[in-house]
Structure formats: C-alpha cells, structure tokens
Short mmCIF file of C-alpha atoms in Angstrom, two decimals:
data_model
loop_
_atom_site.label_atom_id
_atom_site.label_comp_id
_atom_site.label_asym_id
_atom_site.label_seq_id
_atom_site.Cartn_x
_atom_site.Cartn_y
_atom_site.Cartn_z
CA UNK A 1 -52.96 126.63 41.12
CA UNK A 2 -53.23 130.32 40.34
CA UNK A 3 -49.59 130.62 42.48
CA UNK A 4 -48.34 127.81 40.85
CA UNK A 5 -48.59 129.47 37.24
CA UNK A 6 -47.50 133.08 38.69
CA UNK A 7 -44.43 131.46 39.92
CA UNK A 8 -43.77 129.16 36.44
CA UNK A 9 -44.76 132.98 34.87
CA UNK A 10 -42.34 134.54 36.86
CA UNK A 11 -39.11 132.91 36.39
CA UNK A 12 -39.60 131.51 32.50
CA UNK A 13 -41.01 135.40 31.95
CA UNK A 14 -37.68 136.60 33.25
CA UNK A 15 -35.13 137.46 30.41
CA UNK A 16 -32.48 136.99 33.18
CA UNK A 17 -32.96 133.82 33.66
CA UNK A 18 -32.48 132.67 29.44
CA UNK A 19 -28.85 133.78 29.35
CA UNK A 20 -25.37 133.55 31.41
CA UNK A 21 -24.41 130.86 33.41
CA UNK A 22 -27.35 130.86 35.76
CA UNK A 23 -29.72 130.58 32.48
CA UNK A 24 -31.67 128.36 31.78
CA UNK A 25 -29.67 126.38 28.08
CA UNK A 26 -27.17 126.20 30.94
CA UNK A 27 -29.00 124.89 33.42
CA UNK A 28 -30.18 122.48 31.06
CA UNK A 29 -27.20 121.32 29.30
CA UNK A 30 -25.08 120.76 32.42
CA UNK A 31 -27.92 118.70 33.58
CA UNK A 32 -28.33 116.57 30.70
CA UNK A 33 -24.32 116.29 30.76
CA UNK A 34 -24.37 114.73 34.03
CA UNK A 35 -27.51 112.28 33.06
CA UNK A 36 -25.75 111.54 30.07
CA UNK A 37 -22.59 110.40 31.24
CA UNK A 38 -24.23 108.32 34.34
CA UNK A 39 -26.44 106.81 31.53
CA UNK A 40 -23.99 105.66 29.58
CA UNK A 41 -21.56 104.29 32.10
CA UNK A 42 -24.72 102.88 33.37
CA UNK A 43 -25.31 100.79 30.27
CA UNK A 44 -22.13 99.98 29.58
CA UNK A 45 -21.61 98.16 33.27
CA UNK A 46 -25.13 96.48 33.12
CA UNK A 47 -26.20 95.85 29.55
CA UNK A 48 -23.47 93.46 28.80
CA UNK A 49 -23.89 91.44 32.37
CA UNK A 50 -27.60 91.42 31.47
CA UNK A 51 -27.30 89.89 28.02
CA UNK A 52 -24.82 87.40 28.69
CA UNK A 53 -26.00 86.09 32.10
CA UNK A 54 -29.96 86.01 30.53
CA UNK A 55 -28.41 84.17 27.52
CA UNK A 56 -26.02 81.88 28.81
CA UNK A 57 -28.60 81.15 31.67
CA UNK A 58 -25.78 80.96 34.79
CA UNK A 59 -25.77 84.08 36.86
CA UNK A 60 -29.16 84.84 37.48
CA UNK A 61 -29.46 84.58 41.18
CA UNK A 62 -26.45 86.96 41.72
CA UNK A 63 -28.14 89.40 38.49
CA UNK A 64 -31.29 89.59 40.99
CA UNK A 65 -29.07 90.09 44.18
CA UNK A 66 -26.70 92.68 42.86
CA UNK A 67 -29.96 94.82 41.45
CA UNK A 68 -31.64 94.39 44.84
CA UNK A 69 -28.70 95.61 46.44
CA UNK A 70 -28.30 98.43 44.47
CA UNK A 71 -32.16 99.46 44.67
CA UNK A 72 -31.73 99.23 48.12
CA UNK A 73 -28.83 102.18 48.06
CA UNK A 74 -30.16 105.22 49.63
CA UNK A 75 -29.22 107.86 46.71
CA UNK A 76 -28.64 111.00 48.69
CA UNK A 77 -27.10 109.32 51.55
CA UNK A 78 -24.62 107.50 49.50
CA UNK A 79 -24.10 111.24 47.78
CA UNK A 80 -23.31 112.68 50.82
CA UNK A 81 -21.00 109.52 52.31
CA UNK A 82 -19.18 110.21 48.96
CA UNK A 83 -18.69 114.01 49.46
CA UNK A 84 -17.41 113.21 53.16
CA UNK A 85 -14.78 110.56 51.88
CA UNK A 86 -13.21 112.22 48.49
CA UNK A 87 -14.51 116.11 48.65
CA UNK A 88 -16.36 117.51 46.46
CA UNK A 89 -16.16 116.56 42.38
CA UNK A 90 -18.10 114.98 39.58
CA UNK A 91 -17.39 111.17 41.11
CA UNK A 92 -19.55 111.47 44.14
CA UNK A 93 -22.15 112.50 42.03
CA UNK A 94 -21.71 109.87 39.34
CA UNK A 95 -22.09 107.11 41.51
CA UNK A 96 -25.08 107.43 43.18
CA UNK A 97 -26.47 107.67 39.59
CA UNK A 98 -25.03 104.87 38.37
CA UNK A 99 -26.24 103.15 41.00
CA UNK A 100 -29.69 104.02 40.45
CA UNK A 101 -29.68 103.13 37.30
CA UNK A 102 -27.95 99.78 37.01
CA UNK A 103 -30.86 97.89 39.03
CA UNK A 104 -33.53 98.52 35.93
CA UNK A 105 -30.33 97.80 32.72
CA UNK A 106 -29.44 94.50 34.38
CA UNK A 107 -32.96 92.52 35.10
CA UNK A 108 -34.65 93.73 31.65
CA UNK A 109 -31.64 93.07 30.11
CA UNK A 110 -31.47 89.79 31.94
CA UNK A 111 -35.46 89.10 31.78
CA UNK A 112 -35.94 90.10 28.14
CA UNK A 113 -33.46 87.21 26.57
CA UNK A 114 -34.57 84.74 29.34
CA UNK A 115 -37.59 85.17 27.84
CA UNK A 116 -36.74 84.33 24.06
CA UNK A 117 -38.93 82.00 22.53
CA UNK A 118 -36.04 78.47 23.03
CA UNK A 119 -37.53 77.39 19.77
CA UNK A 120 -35.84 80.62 18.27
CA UNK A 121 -32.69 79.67 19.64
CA UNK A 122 -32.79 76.01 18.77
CA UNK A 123 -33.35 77.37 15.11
CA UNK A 124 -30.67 79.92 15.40
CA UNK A 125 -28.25 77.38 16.57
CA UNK A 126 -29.59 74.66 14.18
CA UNK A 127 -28.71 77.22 11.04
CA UNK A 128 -24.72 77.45 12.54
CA UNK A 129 -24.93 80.34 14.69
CA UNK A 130 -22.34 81.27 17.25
CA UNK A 131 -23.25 81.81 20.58
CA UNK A 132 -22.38 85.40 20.23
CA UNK A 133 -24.73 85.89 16.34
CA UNK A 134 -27.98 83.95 18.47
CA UNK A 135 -27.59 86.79 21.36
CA UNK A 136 -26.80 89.74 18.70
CA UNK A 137 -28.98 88.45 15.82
CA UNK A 138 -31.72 86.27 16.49
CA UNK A 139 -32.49 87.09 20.71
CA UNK A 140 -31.44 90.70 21.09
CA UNK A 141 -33.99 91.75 18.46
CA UNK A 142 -36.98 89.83 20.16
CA UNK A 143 -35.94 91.31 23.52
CA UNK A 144 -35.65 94.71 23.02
CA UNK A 145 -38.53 96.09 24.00
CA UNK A 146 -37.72 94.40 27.54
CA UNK A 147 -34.31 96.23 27.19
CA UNK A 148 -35.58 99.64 26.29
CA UNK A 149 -38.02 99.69 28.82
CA UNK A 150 -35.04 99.06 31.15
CA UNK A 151 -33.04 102.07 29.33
CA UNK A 152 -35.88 104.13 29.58
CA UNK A 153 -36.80 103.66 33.11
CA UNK A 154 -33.15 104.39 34.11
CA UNK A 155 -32.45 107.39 32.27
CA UNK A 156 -36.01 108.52 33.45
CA UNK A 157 -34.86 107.77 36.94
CA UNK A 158 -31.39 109.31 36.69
CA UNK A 159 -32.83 113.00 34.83
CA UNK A 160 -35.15 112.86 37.73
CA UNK A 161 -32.71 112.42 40.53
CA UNK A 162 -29.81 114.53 38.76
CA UNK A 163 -31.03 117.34 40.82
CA UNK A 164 -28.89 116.17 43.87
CA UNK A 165 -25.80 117.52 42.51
CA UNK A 166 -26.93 120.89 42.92
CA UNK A 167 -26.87 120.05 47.26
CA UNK A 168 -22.81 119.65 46.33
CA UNK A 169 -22.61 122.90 44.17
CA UNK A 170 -22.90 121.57 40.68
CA UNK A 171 -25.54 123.18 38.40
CA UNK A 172 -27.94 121.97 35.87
CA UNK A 173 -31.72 122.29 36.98
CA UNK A 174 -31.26 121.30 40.67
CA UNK A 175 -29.70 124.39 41.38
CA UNK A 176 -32.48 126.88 40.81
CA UNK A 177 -34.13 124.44 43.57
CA UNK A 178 -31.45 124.39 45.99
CA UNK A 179 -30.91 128.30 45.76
CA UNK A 180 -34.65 129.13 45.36
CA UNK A 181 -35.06 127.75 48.81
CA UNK A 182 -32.27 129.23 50.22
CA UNK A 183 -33.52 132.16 49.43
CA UNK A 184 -37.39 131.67 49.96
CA UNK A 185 -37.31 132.65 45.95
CA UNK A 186 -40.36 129.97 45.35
CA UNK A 187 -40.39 131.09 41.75
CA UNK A 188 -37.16 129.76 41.28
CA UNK A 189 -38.05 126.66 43.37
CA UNK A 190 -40.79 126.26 41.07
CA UNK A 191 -39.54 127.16 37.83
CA UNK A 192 -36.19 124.19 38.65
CA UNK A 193 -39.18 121.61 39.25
CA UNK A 194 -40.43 122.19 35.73
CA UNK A 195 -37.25 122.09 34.15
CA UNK A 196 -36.57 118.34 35.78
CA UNK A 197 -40.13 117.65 34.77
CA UNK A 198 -39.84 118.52 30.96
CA UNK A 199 -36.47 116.77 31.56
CA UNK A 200 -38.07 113.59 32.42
CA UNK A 201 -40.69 114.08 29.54
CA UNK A 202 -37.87 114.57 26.83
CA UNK A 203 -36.18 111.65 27.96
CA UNK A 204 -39.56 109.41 27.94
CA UNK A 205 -40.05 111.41 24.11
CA UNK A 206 -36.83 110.00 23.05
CA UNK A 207 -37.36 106.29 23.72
CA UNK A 208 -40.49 106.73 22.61
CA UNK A 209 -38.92 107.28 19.00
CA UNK A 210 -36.26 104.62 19.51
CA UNK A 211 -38.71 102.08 20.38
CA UNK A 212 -40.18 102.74 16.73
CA UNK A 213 -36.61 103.10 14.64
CA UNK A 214 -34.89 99.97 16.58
CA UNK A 215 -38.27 97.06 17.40
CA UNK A 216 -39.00 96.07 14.20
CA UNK A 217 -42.79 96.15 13.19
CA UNK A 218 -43.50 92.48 13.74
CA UNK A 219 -41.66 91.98 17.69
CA UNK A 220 -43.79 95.91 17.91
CA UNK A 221 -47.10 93.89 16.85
CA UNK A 222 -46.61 90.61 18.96
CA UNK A 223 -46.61 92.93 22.16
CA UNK A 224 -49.62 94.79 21.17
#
C-alpha cells in the first residue's frame, strides 16, 4: 500500500504531467472523447431496437441473441482483427466499444417496457393514444430506471475499457499505462489506473444525478 500511494504521489505530484499533450486534461479529455462518441452511437443503434421490439412485443428472441452475441465478442481481439484489416484509425477502436456496449442498451431497454404494468397500456390506449405517445408518454417513463441502468452500465463499461486504444497509439488515460510499462515507469502505470478509475466513478456520478432529474419521484418510490 505504502508503494501504491508513492507511485499515485509521484506522477499526480509531477507538474509535468498537468500540462502539454502528455498531461493529464489531455489525457482525460481525449479519453472521454472516445467514450463519448462510442456511447452515443451506442445508444442510438440499441435504444430505439430496445423500445420498439419490448413495446411492440415481436423481436425478442433475436433482441436476446444479438446481445449474447455481442457479449460474447472478445474486445481486444476484435481491436486488434480491426487494426490488421483497415490500419490504424479511430474505427477500429469504435467498434469494439460499441460492441461492448450495445449488449446492456438493448435488453434493459427491451426488459424495462416488457415490463410495463399492461393495465397502463390498456389505459393509455383506452384514452386515444398512438402507439408511438403509449411508448414515449405513458411506458418510457415507468421504464426508465431499467433503461438508465442499461446506459449506465455501458458507459461504465466503455470508460473502463477505453484504455485499449492506447495498444493502437491513441491517447486518453490508457496511454500512461501502455508507456508506463514499456518503460518499467510503474508510477505512470499506476497513476493511468487511477485516472480510468475516477473515470468510471464520474461516469457512475453522472447517472446518479440523471436518475434523480429524469425518474420522476413516484416510479423513484415504487422501486424503493
């Protein structure tokens, strides 16, 4: 322990390390760039499918097949196959991302508006609702804490698994890793590990506060 916090002394004491483009508001914000953009093309492939398929009711088996099949993607090995195939660039690290991601979007997604009280949507549907206004207005709201948790875990999972772009010469907080240990620099090793950590603990920070702007008190008790 008392190596651990010399190292994690070491390389956030270092004024080198806050500044240029090896520093650390660097390191960070090209990490969160990448987690970003794999989040949201994440959502916007998955959340959809999720919401449709768990309201319409048809597409379920292939919703739990295409997740399984995703989860079942081996993240670095896909990175690398990637690299091999189209050289190095932001795609082949995108994808394996994505792909991480999707898995947790889709079955929330899917599981939180299967499980929608059908008396809600009988009563929705009985007051001349649309098929599209019962999803959006009367089931999305009761479902998403399901759906957040779904968000959550991905972008949790991505932030955390980010650092394999460093292995293909990106930056954000991988790299400290990948050059701390080609160096035998362990404060750097160290000090990239925290940064993913408080990475991972922002991110889990953030849907912590969007769980209490967007559930609305009374879905926020029932789950209590």
């Amino acid at each position: 322990m008392t190596t651990l916090l010399h190292y994690l002394a070491e390389y956030f004491g270092d004024a080198a390390n806050w500044s240029g483009a090896s520093g650390i508001p660097t390191r960070l914000a090209q990490h969160f760039g990448y987690t970003l953009l794999a989040f949201v093309i994440s959502v916007l492939l998955a959340l959809p499918v999720g919401l449709w398929t768990g309201h319409t009711g048809r597409g379920g088996v292939l919703v739990s097949l295409t997740a399984n099949a995703a989860r079942a993607l081996p993240t670095y090995g896909l990175l690398v196959l990637l690299v091999v195939l189209y050289g190095i660039g932001l795609v082949p690290v995108l994808v394996p991302l994505v792909a991480l991601a999707i898995p947790p979007i889709l079955l929330n997604s899917y599981e939180g508006i299967r499980g929608v009280d059908p008396a809600l949507t009988d009563a929705a549907r009985g007051m001349g609702m649309t098929s599209s206004q019962i999803l959006l207005r009367a089931q999305l709201p009761v479902a998403l804490p399901l759906v957040l948790v779904g968000m959550r875990t991905a972008a949790v999972q991505i932030v955390a698994t980010a650092t394999i772009a460093a292995a293909v010469s990106f930056g954000g907080v991988g790299r400290p890793i990948v050059d701390g240990l080609a160096r035998s620099d362990y404060a750097l090793v160290v000090g990239g590990a925290a940064l993913a950590g408080i990475c991972s603990l922002l991110v889990l920070a953030i849907f912590a506060v969007l769980g209490r702007l967007l559930v609305s008190p009374g879905v926020r008790a029932s789950r209590d």
